[in-house]
Coordinates of C-alpha atoms and ligand atoms in Angstrom, one line a residue:
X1 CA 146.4 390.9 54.6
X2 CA 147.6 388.1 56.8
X3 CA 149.4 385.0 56.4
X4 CA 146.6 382.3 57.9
X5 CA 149.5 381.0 60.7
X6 CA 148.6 384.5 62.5
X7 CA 148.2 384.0 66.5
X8 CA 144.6 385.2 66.7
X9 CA 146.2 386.8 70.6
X10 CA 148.9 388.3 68.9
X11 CA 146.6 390.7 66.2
X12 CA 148.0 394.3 67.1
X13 CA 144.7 395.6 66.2
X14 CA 140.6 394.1 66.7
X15 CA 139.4 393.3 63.3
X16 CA 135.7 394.2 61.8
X17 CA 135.3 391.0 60.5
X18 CA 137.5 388.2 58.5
X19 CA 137.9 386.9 54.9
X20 CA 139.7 383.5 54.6
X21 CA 140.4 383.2 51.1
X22 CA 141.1 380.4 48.6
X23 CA 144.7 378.7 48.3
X24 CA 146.1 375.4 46.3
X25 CA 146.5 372.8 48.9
X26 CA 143.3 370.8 50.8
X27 CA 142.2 371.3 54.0
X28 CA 142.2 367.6 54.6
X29 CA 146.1 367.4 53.7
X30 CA 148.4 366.4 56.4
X31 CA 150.2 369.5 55.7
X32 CA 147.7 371.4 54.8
X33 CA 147.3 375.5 56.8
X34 CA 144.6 376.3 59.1
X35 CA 143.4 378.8 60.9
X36 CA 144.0 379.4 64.8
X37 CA 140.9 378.2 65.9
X38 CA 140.6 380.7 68.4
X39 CA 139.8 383.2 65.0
X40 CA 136.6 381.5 66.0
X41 CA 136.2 383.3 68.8
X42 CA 136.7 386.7 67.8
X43 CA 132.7 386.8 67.7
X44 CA 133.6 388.6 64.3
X45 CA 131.8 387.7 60.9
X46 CA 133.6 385.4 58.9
X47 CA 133.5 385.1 55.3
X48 CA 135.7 382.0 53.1
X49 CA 136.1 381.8 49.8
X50 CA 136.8 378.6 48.4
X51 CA 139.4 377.0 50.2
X52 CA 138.3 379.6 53.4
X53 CA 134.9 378.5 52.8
X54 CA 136.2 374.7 53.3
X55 CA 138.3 375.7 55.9
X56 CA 135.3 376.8 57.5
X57 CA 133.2 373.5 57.3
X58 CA 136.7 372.0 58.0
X59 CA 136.3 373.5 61.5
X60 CA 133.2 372.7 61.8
X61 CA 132.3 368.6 61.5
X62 CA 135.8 368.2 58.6
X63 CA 132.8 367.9 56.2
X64 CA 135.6 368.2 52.7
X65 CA 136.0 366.3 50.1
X66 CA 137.8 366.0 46.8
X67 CA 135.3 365.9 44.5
X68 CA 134.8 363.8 40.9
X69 CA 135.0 366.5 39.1
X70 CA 137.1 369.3 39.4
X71 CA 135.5 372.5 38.2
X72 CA 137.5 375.8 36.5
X73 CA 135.5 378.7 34.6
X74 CA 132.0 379.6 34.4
X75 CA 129.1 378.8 36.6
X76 CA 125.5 379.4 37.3
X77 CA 124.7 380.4 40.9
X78 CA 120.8 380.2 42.1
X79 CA 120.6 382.3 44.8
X80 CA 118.1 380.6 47.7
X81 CA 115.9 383.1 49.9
X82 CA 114.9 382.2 53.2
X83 CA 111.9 383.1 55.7
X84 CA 112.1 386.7 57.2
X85 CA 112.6 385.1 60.5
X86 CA 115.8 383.6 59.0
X87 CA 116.9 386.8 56.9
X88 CA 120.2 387.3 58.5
X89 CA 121.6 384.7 56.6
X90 CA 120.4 386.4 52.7
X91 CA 122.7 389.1 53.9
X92 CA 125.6 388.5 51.7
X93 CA 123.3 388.4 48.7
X94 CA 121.2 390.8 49.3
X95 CA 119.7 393.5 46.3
X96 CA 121.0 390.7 44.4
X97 CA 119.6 389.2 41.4
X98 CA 118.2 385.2 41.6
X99 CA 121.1 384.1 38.8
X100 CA 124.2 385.2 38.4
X101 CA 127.6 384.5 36.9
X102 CA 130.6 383.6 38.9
X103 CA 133.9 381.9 38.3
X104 CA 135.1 378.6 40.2
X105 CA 138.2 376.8 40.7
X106 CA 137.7 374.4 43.0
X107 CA 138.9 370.5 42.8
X108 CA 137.5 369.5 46.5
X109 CA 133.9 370.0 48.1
X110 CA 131.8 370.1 50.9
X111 CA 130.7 366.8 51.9
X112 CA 127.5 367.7 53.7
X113 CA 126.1 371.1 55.1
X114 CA 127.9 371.5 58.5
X115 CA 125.7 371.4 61.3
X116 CA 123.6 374.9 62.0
X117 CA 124.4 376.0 58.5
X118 CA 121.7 376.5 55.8
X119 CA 122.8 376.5 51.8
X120 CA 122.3 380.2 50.4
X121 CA 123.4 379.4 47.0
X122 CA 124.2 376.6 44.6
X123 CA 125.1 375.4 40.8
X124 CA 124.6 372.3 39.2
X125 CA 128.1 371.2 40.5
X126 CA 128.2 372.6 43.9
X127 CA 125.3 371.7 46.1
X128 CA 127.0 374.7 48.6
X129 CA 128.0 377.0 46.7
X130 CA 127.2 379.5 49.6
X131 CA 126.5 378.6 53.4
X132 CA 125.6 380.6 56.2
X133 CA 125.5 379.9 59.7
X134 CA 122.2 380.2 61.0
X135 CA 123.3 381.7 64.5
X136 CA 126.7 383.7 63.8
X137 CA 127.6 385.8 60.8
X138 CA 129.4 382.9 59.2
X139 CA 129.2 382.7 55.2
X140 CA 131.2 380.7 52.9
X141 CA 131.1 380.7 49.2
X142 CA 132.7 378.0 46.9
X143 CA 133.0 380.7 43.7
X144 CA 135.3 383.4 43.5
X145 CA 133.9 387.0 44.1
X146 CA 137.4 388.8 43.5
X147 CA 138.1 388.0 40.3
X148 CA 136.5 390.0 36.9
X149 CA 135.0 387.1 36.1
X150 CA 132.3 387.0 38.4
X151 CA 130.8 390.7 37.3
X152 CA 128.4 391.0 40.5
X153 CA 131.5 389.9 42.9
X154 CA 132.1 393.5 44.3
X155 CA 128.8 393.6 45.2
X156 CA 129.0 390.4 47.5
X157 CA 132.2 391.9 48.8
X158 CA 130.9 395.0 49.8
X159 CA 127.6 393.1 51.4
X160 CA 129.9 391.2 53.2
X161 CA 132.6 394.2 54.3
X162 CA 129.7 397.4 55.1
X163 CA 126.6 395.8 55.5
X164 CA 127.4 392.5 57.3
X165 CA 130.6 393.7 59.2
X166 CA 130.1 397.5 59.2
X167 CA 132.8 398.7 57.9
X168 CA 133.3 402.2 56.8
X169 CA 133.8 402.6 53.7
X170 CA 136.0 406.2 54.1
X171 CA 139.1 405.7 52.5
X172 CA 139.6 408.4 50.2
X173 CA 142.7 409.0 48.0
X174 CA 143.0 412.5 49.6
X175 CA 143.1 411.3 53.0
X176 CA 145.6 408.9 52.2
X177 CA 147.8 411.5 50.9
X178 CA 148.0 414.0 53.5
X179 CA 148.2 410.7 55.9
X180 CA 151.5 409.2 54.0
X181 CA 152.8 412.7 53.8
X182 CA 152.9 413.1 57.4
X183 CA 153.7 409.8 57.9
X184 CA 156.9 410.2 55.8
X185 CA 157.9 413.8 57.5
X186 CA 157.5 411.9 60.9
X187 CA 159.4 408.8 59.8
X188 CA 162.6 410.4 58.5
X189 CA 162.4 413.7 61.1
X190 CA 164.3 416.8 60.4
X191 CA 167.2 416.0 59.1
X192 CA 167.6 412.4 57.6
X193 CA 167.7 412.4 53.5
X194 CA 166.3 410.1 51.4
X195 CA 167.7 408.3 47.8
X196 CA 166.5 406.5 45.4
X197 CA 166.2 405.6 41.9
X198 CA 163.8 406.6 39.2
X199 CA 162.9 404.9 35.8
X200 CA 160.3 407.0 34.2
X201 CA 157.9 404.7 35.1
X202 CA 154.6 405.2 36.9
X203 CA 155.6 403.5 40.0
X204 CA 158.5 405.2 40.5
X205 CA 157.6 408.5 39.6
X206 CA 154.7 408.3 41.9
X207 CA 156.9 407.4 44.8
X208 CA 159.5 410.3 44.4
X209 CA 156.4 412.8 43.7
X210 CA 155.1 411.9 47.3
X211 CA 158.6 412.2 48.6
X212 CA 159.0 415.7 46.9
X213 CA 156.0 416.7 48.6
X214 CA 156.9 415.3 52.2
X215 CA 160.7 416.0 52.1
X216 CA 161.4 418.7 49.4
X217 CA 165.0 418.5 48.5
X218 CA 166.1 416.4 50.8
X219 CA 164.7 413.8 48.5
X220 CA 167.4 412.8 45.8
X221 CA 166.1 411.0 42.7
X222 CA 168.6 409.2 40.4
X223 CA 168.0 408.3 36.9
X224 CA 170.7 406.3 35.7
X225 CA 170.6 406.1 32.1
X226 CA 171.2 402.2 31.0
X227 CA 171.6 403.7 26.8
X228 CA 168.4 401.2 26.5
X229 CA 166.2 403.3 27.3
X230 CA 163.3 404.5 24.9
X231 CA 164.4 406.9 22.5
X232 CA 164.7 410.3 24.2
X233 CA 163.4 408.7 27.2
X234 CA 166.3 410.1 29.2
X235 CA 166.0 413.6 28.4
X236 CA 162.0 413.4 28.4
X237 CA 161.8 411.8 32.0
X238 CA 164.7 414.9 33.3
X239 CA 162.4 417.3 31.7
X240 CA 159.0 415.7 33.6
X241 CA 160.5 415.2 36.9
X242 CA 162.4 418.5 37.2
X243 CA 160.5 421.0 35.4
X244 CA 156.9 420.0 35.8
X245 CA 157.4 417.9 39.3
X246 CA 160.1 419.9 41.1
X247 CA 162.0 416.7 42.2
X248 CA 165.7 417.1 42.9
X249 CA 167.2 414.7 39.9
X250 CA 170.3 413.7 39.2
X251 CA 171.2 412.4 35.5
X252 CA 173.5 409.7 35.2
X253 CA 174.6 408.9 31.6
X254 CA 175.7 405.3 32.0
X255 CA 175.2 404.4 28.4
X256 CA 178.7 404.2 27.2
X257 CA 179.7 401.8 30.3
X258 CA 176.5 399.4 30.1
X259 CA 176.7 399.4 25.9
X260 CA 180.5 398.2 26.2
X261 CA 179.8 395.6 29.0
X262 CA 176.7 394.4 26.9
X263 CA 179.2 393.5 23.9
X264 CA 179.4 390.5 22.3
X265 CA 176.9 388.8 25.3
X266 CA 173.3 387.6 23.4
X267 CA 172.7 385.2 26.4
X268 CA 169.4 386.8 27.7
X269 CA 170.2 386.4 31.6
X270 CA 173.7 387.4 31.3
X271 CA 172.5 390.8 29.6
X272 CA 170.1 390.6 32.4
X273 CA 172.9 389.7 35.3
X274 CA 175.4 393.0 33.6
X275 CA 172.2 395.3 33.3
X276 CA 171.2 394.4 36.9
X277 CA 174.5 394.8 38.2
X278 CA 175.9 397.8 36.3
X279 CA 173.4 399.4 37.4
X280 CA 173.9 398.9 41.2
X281 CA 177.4 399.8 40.9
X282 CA 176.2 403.2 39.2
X283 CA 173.4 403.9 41.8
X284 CA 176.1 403.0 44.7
X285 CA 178.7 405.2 43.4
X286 CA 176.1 408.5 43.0
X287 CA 174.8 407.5 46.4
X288 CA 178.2 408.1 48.1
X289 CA 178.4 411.3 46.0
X290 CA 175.2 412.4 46.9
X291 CA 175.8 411.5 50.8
X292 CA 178.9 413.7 50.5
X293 CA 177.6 416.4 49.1
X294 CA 174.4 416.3 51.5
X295 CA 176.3 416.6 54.6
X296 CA 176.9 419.9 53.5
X297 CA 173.9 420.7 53.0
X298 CA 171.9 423.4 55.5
X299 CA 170.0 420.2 56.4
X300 CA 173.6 418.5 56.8
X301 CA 171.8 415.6 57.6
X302 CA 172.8 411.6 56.4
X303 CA 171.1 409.9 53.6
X304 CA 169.6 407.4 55.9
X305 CA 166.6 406.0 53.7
X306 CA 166.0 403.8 50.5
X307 CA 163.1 405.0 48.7
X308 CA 161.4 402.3 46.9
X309 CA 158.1 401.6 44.9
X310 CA 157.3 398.5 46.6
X311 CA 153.0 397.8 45.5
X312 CA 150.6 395.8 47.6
X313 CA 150.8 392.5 45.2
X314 CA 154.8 392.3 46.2
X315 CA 153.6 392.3 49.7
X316 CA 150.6 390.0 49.4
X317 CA 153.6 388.0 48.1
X318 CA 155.8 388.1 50.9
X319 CA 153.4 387.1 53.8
X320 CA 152.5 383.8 52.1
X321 CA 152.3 380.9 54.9
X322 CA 155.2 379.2 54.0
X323 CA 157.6 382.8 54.0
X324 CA 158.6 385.4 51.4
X325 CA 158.7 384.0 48.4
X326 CA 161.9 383.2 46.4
X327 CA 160.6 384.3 43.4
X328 CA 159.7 388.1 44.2
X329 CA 161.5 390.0 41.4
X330 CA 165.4 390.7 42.6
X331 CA 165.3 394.7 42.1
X332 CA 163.0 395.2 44.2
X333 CA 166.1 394.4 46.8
X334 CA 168.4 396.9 45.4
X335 CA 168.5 397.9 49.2
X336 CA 170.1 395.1 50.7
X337 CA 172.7 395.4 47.8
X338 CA 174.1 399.4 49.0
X339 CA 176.9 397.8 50.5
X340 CA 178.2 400.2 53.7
X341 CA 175.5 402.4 53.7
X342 CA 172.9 400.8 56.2
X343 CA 169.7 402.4 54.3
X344 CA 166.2 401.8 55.7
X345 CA 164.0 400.9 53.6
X346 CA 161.1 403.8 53.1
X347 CA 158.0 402.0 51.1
X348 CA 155.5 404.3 50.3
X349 CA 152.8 402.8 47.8
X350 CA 153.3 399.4 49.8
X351 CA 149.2 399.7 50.7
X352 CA 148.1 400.6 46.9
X353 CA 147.5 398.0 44.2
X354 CA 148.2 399.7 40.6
X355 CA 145.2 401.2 39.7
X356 CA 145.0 403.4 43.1
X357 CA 148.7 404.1 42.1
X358 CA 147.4 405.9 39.0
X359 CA 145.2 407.3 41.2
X360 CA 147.5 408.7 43.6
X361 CA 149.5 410.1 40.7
X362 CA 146.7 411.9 38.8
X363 CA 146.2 413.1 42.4
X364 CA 149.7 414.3 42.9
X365 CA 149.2 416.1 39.2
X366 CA 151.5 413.9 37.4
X367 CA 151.2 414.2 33.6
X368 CA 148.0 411.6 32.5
X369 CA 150.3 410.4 30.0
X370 CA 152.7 408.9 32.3
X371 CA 150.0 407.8 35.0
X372 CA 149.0 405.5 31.9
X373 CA 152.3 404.4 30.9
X374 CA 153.3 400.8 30.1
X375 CA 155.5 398.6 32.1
X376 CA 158.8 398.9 30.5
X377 CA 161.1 396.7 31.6
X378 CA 164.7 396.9 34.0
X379 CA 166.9 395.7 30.9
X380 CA 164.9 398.0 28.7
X381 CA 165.0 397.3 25.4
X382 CA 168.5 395.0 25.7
X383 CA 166.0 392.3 26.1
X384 CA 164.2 393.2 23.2
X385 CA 167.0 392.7 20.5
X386 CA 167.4 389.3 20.6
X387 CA 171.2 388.7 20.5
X388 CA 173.8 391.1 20.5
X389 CA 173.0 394.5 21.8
X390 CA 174.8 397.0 20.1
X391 CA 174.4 400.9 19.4
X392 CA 173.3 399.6 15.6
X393 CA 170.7 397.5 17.2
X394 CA 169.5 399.8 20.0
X395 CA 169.2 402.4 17.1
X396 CA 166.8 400.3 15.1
X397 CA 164.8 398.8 17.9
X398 CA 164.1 402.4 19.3
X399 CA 162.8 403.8 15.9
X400 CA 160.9 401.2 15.3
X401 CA 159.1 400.9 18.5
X402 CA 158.7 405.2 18.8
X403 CA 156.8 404.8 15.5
X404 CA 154.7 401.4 16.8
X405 CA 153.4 403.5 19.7
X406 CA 153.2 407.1 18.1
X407 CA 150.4 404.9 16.2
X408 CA 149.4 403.0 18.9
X409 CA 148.6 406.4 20.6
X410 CA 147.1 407.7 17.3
X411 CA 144.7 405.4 16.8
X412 CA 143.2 406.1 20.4
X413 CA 144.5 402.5 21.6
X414 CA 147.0 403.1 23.6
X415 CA 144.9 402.3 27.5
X416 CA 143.3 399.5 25.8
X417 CA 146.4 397.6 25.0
X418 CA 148.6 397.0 28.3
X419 CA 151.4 396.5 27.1
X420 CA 153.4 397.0 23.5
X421 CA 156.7 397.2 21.8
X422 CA 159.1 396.6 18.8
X423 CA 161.4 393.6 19.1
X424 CA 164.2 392.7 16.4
X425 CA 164.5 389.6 15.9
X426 CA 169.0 388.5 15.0
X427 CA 168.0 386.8 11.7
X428 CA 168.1 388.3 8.1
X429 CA 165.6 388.3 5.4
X430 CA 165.4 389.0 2.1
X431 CA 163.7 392.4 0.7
X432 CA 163.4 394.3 -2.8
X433 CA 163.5 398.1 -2.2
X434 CA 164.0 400.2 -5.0
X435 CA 164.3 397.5 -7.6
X436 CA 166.9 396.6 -5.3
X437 CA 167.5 393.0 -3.5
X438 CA 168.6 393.8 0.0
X439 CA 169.2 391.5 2.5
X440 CA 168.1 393.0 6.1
X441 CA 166.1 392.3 9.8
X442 CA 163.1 391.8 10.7
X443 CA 160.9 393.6 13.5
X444 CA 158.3 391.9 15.2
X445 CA 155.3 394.0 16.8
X446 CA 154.1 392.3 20.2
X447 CA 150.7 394.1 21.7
X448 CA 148.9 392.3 24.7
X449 CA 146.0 393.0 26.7
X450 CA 145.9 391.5 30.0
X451 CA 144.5 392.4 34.0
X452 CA 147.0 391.0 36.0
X453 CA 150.3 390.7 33.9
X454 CA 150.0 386.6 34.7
X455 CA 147.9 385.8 31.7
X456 CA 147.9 388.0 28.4
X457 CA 146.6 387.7 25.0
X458 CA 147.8 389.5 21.9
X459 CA 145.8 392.5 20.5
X460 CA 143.8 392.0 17.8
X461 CA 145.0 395.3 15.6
X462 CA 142.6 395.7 12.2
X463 CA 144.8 394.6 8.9
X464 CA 144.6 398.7 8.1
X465 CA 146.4 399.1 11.4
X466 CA 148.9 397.1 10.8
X467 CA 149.9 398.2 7.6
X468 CA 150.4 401.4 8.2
X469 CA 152.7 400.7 11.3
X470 CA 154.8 398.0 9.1
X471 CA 154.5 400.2 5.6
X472 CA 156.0 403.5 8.2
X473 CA 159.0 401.4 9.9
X474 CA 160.1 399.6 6.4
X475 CA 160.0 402.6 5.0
X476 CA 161.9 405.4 8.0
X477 CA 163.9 402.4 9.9
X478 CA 167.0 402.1 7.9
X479 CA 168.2 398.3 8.1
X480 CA 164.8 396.6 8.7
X481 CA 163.1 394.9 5.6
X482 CA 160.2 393.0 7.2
X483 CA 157.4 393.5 10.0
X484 CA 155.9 390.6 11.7
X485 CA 152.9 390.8 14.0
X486 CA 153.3 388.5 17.4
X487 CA 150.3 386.4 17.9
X488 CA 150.8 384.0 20.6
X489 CA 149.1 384.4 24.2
X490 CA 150.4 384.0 27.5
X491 CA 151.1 381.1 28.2
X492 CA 152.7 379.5 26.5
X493 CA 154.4 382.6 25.6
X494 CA 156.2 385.7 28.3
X495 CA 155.4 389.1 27.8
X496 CA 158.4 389.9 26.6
X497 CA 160.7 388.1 24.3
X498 CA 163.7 387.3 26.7
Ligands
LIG501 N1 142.5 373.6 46.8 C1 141.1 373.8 47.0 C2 140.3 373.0 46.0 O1 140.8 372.6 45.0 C3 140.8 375.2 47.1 C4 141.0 376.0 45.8 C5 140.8 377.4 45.9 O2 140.8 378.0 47.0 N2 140.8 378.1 44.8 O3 139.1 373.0 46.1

């Protein structure tokens, strides 16, 4: 994935073909990107989507347009055969049915077919919904193929990546293992050590597995235990990573210092600014302790790396054609932040999106339960009690949220749901248990099912389901009289409650 500005003279490598895809601005924009035009003569086969598509008639005759009407969602494409004499240009549809579904977002048009191009597809909207040159292996398509909705959009890809462009498609998981693993020996040589910092999480696991296996020991994991962690998270991720994974962990218990810093702050990006920071100071100070002690290792080599689980989507991120973006999440820059220690940054799922992450890790034989876990959060649950976070509260958040997923698990739903958890809410409501008024908090259940973490929308649990979650925490949750169920999507509302 390249940023569009790329010098076509400068590419380090001679691609197998090209896919321009969409973006938000217009090609007829004074400031809008384009291509170098000498992409166009690569003698390569080109394929745009959307705005790449109008990039392409851009290039050829500036035939765009905004249109009337923009269109976003659904759309019928009629597929358009041609004469055998012509059938290089059916190509990117071919073994494909007349009709099919795709999914448009598209505000601007084509004005008119560019010249040597022939329309290969269309909807009622989009007189070119597909184009193809009729002398190079230029296509363009106005729908989105990459997205879930447009079902038959792999198949275009793939017509377009092995049978247009003839690409290989030989990338296996196992390959890509014993690659990175040699990669990683090569990298960091004989005697450098690397560090970094754990969570439990899939991601990070992942990472520090594939440094166990490249580096052995001279891999140092830390898991610095915030106190808002799941309960017996700590002691269940120290019993994963060491016992079943071999990784050389070290166990900080932070709790005390993060709890007491987190007192009498309900500000949700203050607890998010002492979390972030506490736990920089922690990680720094073990670093130094762990650079000390591995001089004297037999290696006695320097910790001289950062490991961190950097994923494709925060690269994709940071080659955008205006520069990294401001917005990429700030811990994933915990390296810049060890102050005097000059790490490198070592980046080792950087290629993989999350699903071949999983993959790698079921690979690497981590435990399928974690593979599958849910994203949990840097702040952990401190962002889940709304207000004040103290032991009281972590206490009746964790208990609350073990029993939500124990049932989540139980009921089989646990991979279908992508993300779940117990928030309490700071307010008080009124209860009768045992003849008895109390006065007590509330929990409220959030469960949302999304692809991409950017849109979500809540789980629809069955009424049976939900009562035996809310009946079980009333009842074993000392403090909480109430249960509430979440219902609002994203957007308007965040994943998580702070
Ligand atoms: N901005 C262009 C349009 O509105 C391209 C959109 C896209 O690439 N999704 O048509």
């Amino acid at each position: 994935m390249l940023p569009c500005t790329q010098k076509i003279a400068e590419l380090p490598f001679k691609p197998k073909g090209v896919i321009l895809s969409g973006g938000p601005y217009s090609v007829y924009e004074a400031n809008a990107p384009h291509v170098d035009p000498a992409l166009f003569e690569l003698g390569v086969p080109i394929l745009g989507i959307c705005y790449g598509l109008q990039e392409l008639a851009w290039h050829h005759g500036k035939n765009v347009l905004a249109g009337e009407k923009h269109e976003y969602g659904h759309a019928y494409l009629t597929i358009e055969r041609h004469s055998e004499s012509e059938e290089h240009i059916d190509r990117l549809f071919k073994g494909m049915e007349k009709e099919m579904e795709v999914w448009m977002s598209h505000g601007d048009k084509l004005s008119k077919l560019p010249d040597n191009f022939h329309p290969i597809a269309s909807t009622s909207n989009a007189p070119f919904a597909g184009i193809a040159s009729t002398s190079k292996p230029y296509f363009g398509i106005q729908f989105h193929p990459e997205v879930t909705h447009t079902p038959k959009g792999k198949q275009v890809i793939s017509n377009f990546a092995i049978e247009i462009c003839k690409a290989r498609p030989d990338w296996t998981m196992e390959k890509f293992v014993d690659k990175e693993i040699e990669r990683i020996r090569v990298m960091v040589g004989k005697k450098g050590q690397v560090i970094g910092a754990v969570s439990g999480g899939v991601d990070s696991t992942v990472a520090a597995k594939l440094m166990q296996e490249a580096i052995g020991d001279r891999f140092h994991a830390v898991l610095v235990d915030n106190g808002v962690m799941r309960l017996d998270e700590a002691r269940t991720v120290k019993e994963t990573l060491t016992q079943h994974l071999g990784i050389n962990l070290t166990v900080i218990d932070a709790s005390d210092l993060f709890l007491g810093r987190l007192k009498g702050i309900s500000d949700p990006e203050k607890k998010r600014k002492i979390i972030g920071n506490t736990f920089i100071e922690v990680f720094q100070n073990q670093a130094k302790e762990i650079a000390k002690a591995a001089a004297n290792t037999p290696q006695a080599g320097d910790i001289e790396w950062l490991l961190q689980g950097t994923l494709y989507p925060d690269v994709i991120e940071s080659v955008s054609f205006k520069g990294p973006s401001a917005t990429i999440k700030t811990h994933h820059n915990v390296g810049g932040l060890l102050e005097g220690m000059h790490l490198k940054l070592i980046e080792p799922l950087r290629e993989l999106f999350k699903d071949e992450v999983r993959a790698l890790g079921t690979n690497l034989g981590i435990p399928e339960d974690l593979v599958w876990r849910h994203p949990f959060p840097g702040p952990g649950i401190a962002i889940r009690i709304l207000g004040e976070v103290t032991p009281e509260q972590v206490r009746i958040a964790r208990e609350a949220d073990k029993i939500f997923i124990d049932e989540i698990q139980a009921a089989g739903l646990y991979r279908k749901i992508s993300q779940a958890f117990a928030a309490l809410l700071p307010v008080k409501a009124v209860g009768v248990m045992g003849d008895k008024r109390v006065h007590d908090q509330v929990i409220a259940l959030r469960a949302v099912e999304t692809i991409d973490f950017m849109t979500a929308d809540w789980y629809p649990f069955d009424g049976q389901f939900l009562k035996r979650v809310s009946r079980r925490i009333v009842n074993e949750v000392n403090g909480v009289v109430r249960v509430l169920y979440d219902v609002t999507s994203k957007p308007p509302g965040t994943i998580e409650m702070e």
